[in-house]
Coordinates of C-alpha atoms in Angstrom, one line a residue:
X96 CA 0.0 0.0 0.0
X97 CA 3.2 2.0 0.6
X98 CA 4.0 2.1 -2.6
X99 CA 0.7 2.3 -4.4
X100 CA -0.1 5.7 -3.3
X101 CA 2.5 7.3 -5.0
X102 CA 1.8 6.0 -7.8
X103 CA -2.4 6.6 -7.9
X104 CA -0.6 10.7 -7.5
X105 CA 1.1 10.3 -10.0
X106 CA -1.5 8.7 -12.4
X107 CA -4.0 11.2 -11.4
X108 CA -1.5 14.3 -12.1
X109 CA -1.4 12.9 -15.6
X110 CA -5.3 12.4 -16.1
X111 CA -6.6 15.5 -18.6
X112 CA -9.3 17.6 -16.8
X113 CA -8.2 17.2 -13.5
X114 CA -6.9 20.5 -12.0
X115 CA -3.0 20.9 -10.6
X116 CA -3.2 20.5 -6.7
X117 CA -1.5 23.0 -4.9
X118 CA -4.0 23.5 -1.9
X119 CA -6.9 25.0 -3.8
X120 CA -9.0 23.9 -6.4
X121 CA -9.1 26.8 -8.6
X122 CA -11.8 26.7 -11.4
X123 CA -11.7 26.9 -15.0
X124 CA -11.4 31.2 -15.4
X125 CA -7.5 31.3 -14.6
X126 CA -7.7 35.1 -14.3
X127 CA -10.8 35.6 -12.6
X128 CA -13.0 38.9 -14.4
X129 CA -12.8 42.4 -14.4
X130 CA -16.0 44.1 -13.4
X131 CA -17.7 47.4 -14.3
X132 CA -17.7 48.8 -11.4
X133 CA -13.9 49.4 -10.3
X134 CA -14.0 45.6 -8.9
X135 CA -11.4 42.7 -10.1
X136 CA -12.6 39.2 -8.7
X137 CA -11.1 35.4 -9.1
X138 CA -12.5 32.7 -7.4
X139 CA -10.6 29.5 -6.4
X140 CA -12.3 26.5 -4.1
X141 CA -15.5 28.6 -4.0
X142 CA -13.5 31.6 -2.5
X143 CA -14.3 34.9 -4.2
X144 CA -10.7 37.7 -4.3
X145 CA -12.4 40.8 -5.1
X146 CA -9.8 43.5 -5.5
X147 CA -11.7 47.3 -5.1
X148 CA -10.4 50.8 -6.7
X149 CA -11.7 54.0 -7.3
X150 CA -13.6 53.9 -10.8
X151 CA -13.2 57.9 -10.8
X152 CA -9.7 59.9 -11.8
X153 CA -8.0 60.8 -9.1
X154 CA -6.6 64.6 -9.1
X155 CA -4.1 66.4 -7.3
X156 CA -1.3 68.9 -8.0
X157 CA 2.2 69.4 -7.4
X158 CA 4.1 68.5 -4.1
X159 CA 1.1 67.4 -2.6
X160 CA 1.1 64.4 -1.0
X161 CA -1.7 61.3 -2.2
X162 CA -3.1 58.4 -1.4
X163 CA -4.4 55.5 -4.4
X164 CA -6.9 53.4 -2.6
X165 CA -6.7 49.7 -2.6
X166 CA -8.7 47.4 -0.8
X167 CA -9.5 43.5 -1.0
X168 CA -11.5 40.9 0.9
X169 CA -13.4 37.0 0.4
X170 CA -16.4 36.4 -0.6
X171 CA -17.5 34.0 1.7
X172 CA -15.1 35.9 4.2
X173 CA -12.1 33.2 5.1
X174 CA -11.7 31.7 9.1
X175 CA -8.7 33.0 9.2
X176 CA -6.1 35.7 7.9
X177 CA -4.4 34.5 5.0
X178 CA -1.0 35.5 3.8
X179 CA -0.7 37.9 0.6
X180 CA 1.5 39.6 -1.6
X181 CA 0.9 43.1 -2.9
X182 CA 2.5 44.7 -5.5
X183 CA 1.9 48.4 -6.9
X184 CA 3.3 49.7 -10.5
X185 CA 2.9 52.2 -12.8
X186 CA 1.6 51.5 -16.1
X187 CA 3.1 52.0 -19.5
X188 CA 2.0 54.9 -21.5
X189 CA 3.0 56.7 -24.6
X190 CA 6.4 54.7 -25.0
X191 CA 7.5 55.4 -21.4
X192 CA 8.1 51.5 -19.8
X193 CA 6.0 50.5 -16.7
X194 CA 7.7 51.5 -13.5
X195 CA 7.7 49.4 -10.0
X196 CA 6.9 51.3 -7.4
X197 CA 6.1 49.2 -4.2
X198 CA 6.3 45.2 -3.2
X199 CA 5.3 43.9 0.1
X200 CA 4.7 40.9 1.9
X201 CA 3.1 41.1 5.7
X202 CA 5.2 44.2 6.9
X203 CA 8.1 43.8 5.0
X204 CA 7.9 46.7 1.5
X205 CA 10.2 47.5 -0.8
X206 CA 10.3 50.8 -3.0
X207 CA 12.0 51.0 -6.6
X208 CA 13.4 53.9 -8.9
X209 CA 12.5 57.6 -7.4
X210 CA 9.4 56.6 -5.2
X211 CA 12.2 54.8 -3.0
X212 CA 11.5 57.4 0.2
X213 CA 8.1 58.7 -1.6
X214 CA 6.0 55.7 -1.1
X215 CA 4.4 53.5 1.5
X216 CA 1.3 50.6 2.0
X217 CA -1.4 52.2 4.0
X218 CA -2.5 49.3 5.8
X219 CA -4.8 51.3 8.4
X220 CA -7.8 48.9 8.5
X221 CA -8.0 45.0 7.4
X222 CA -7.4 43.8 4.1
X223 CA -6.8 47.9 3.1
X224 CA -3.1 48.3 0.9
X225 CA -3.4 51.7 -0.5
X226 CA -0.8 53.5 -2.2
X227 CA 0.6 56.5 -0.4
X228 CA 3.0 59.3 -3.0
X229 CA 4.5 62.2 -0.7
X230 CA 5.5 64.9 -2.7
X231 CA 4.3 64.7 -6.0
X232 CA 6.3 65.1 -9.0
X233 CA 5.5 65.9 -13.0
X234 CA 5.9 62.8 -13.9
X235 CA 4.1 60.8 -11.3
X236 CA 1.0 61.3 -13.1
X237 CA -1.0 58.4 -14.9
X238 CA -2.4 55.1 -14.4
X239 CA -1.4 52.5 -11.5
X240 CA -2.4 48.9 -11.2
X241 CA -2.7 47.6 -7.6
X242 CA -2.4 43.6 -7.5
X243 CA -3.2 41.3 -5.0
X244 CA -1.6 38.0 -4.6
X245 CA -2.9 34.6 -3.0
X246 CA -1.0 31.8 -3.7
X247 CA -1.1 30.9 -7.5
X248 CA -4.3 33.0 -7.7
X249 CA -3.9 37.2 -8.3
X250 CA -6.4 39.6 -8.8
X251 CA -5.8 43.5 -9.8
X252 CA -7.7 47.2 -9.7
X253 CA -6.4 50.5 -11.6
X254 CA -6.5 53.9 -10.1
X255 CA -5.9 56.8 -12.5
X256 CA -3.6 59.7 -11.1
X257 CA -4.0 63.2 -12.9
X258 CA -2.4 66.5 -11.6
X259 CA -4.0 69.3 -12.0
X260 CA -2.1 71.1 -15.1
X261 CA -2.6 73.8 -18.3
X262 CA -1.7 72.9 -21.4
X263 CA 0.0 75.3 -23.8
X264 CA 0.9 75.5 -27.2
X265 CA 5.0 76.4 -27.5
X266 CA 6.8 77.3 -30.2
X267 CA 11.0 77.3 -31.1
X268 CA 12.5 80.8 -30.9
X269 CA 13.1 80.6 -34.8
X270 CA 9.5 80.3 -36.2
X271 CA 6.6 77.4 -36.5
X272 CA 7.4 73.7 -36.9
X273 CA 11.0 73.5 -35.7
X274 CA 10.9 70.4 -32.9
X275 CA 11.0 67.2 -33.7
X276 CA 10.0 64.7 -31.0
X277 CA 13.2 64.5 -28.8
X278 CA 13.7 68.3 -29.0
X279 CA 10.1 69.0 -28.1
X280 CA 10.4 67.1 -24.9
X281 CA 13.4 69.4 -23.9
X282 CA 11.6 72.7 -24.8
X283 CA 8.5 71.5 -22.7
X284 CA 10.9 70.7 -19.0
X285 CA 13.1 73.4 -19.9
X286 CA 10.0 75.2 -19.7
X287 CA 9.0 73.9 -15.9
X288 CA 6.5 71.7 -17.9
X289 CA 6.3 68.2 -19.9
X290 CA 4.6 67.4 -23.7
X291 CA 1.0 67.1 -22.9
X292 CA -1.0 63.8 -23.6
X293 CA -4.0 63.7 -25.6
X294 CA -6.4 63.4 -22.9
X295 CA -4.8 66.4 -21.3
X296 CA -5.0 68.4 -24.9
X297 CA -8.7 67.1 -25.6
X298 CA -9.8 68.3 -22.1
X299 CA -8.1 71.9 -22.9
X300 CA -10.0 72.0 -26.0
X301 CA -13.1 71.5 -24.3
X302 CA -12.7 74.2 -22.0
X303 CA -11.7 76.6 -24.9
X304 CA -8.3 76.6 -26.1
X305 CA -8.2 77.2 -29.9
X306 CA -4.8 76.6 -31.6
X307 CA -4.2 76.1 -35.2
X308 CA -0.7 74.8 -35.4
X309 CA 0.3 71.5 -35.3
X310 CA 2.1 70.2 -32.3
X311 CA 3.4 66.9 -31.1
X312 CA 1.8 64.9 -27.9
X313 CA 3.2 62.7 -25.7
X314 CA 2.7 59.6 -27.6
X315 CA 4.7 61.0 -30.6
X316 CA 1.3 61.8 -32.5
X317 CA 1.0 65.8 -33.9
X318 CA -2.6 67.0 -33.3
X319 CA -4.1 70.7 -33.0
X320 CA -7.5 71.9 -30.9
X321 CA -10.4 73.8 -33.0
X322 CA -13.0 75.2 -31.2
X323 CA -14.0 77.3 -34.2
X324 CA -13.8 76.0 -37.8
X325 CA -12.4 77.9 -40.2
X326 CA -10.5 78.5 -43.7
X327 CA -7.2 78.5 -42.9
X328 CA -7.2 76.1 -39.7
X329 CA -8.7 72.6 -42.0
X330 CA -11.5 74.3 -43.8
X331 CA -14.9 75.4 -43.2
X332 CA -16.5 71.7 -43.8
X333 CA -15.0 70.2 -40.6
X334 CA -16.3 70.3 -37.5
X335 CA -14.8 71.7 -34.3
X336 CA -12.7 69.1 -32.7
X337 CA -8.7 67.8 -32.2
X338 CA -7.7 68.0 -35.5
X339 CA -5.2 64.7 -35.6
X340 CA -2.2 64.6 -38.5
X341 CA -1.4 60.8 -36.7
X342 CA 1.7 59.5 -35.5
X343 CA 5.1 61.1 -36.9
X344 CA 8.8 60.3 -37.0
X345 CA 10.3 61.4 -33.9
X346 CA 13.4 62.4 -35.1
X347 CA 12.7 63.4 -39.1
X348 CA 9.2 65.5 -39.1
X349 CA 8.7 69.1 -37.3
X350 CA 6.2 70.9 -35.6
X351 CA 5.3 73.1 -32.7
X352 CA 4.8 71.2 -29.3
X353 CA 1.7 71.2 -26.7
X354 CA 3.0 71.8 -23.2
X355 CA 1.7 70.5 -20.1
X356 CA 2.5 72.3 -16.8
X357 CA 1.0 71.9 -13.2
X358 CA -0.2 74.3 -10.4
X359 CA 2.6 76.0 -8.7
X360 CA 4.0 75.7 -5.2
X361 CA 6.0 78.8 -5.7
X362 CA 5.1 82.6 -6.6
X363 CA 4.9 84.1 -10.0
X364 CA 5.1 87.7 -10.0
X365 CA 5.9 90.8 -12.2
X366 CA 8.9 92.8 -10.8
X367 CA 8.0 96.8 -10.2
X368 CA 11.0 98.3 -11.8
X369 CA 11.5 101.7 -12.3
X370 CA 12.8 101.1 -15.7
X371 CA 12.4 98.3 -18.7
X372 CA 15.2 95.9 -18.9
X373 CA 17.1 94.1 -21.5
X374 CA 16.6 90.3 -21.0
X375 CA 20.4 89.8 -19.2
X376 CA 19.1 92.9 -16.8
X377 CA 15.8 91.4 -16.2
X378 CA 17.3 88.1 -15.3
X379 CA 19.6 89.7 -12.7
X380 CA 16.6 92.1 -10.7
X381 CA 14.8 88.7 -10.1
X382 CA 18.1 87.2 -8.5
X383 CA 18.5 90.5 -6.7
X384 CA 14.9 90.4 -5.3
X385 CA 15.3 86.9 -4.2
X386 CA 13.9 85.0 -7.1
X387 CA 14.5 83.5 -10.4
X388 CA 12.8 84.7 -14.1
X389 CA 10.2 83.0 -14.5
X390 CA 9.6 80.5 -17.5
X391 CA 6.7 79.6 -19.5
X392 CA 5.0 76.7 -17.9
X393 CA 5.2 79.0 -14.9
X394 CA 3.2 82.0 -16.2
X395 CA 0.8 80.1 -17.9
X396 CA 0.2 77.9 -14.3
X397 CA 0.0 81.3 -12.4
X398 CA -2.3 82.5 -14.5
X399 CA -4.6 79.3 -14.2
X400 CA -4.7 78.2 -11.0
X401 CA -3.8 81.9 -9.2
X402 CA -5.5 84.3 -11.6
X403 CA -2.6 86.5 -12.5
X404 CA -3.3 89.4 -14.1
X405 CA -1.2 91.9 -15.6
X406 CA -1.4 93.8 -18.7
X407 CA 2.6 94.7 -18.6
X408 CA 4.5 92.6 -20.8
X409 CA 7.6 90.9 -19.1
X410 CA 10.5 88.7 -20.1
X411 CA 10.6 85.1 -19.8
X412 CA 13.8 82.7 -19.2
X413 CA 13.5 81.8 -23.0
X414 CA 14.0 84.6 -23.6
X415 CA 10.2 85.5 -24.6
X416 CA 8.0 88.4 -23.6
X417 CA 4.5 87.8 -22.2
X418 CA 2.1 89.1 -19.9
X419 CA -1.2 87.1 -18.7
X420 CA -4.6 88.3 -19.1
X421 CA -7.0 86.9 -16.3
X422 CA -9.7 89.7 -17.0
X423 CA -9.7 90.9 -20.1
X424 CA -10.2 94.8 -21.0
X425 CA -10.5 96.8 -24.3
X426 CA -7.1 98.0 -23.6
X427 CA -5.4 95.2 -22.9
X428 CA -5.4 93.0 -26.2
X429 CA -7.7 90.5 -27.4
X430 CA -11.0 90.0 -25.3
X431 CA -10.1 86.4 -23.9
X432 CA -8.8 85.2 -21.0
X433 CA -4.9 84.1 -21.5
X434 CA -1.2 84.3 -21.9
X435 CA -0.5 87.0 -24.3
X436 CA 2.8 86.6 -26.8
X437 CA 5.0 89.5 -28.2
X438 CA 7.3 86.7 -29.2
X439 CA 11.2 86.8 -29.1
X440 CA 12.1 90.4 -29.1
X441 CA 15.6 91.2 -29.5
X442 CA 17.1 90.4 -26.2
X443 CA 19.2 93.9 -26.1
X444 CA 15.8 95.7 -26.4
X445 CA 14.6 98.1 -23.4
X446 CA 11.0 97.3 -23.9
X447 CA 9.4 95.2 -21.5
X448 CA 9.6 94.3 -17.6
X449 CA 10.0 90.6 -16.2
X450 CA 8.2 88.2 -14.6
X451 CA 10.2 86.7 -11.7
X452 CA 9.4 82.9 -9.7
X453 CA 10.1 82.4 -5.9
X454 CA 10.0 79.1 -5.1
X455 CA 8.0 78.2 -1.8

């Protein structure tokens, strides 16, 4: 009898339709379903993992500190506490690779890449391991996929991460359609900003913004918002919309580039000076008043999120001259809301003021 036990395993390993033996019977849906309600459930030995996030985008801004909710339980609820492994990443997006961020087992975690002293499990109530992000950065933003592990059988939830942000269209010093992909990324963090997704560009469009040159977006396509058709912007015969030219070569084709930039932490301000200032000079009274000049993304957040208004134009670090327009007036340009552009003056020239940035 010794010996014929082993082998009726053995047989009975080999037999098709019987499952592998582990400790649970798990049925025939390996991975469980995805429901429409922010739930993810598998079900092994008549247990139910239901994995719960947030179904709604989470937003937040800037140095602010967040928390991705993750919770999981049994359905019937388990006699006793079972071990797990959880494990939070960042998904991959527009060519950027997915990111670890988090692994833990019990009380032991481990943190990966630059959230290594950002991130921890909030495990403040049974069966919760949510996603804390102190600080948040630029780039933190997008989708994260919380997974649960029991045993051979894993179930998972997404929570979407969006900061609060303005997108802007930016051109190169030397005219339209001068980046290609690799040089628009630099203009946009040079500019305190990064290129803008297309979510982020179709959600400016539907609050107003009305651009008609090309730019590129984060996934390397070249699009443009329309809010009014017209001749010279795709014709009369197409509707309003995101006008989209499709995905370009990233180093051969040229165009302008749609910025994305945050809410601030800091102060944008425009210098009282008792005389305009070349760019160099302007530059130098913000270091003398305890600041910095200002760049783009900066202005453009400032006037977003902290209603800047000024109908002085000032230079930027880019060497551009702008002035935002929270209110508009008859004598203060066009009679929208926005960043106004005079361009890139010649940086010698004694026209304009500056706009200066103290950090907070």
């Amino acid at each position: 009898m010794g010996l014929q036990l082993p082998i009726l395993l053995l047989l009975l390993c080999c037999v098709s339709g019987l499952p592998f033996y582990n400790g649970f019977y798990y049925s025939n849906r390996p991975n469980g379903r995805n429901l429409d309600n922010g739930y993810s459930e598998g079900i092994f030995n008549g247990v139910k993992l239901v994995v719960e996030t947030p179904e709604e985008t989470l937003f937040s801004h800037r140095g602010a500190n967040v928390t991705l909710p993750c919770r999981y339980h049994y359905e019937p609820a388990p006699a006793s506490p079972r071990p797990v492994r959880i494990k939070w990443w960042k998904l991959s997006e527009n060519g950027v690779p997915e990111q670890d961020v988090l692994v833990a087992i019990g009380l032991r975690q481990r943190t990966f890449g630059d959230y290594r002293g950002r991130v921890r499990l909030r495990q403040d109530r049974a069966r919760e391991v949510s996603l804390e992000i102190w600080d948040l950065r630029l780039e933190d933003y997008g989708r994260y996929r919380c997974e649960v592990i029991d045993g051979l059988e894993d179930e998972s939830g997404l929570v979407e991460l969006e900061l609060r942000g303005v997108v802007f269209p930016y051109q190169h010093p030397q005219g339209r359609y001068k980046f290609n992909f690799h040089e628009a990324q630099q203009a946009c963090e040079e500019q305190d900003a990064v290129v803008a997704s297309f979510e982020q560009l179709f959600r400016a469009w539907e609050e107003g913004l009305d651009w008609c040159n090309a730019g590129w977006l984060q996934d390397a396509s070249v699009q443009y918002p329309v809010t009014q058709a017209r001749r010279p912007c795709g014709g009369l015969g197409l509707a309003p919309g995101v006008r989209s030219y499709g995905p370009r070569h990233r180093r051969l084709h040229r165009y302008d580039v749609f910025c994305f930039a945050v809410a601030l932490r800091g102060q944008v301000y425009y210098l009282e000076h008792p005389e305009k200032l070349t760019l160099a000079e302007a530059r130098e009274a913000c270091w003398e008043d305890g600041a910095q000049i200002a760049k783009v993304g900066q202005l453009f957040a400032a006037w977003k999120f902290h209603g800047l208004d000024r109908c002085d134009a000032g230079w930027l670090a880019d060497g551009s001259a702008r002035y935002p327009v929270a209110h508009p007036r008859s004598n203060c340009g066009a009679l929208e809301p926005g960043v106004r552009s005079f361009g890139f003056p010649d940086p010698h020239s004694r026209k304009y003021g500056v706009y200066c940035y103290r950090p907070r």
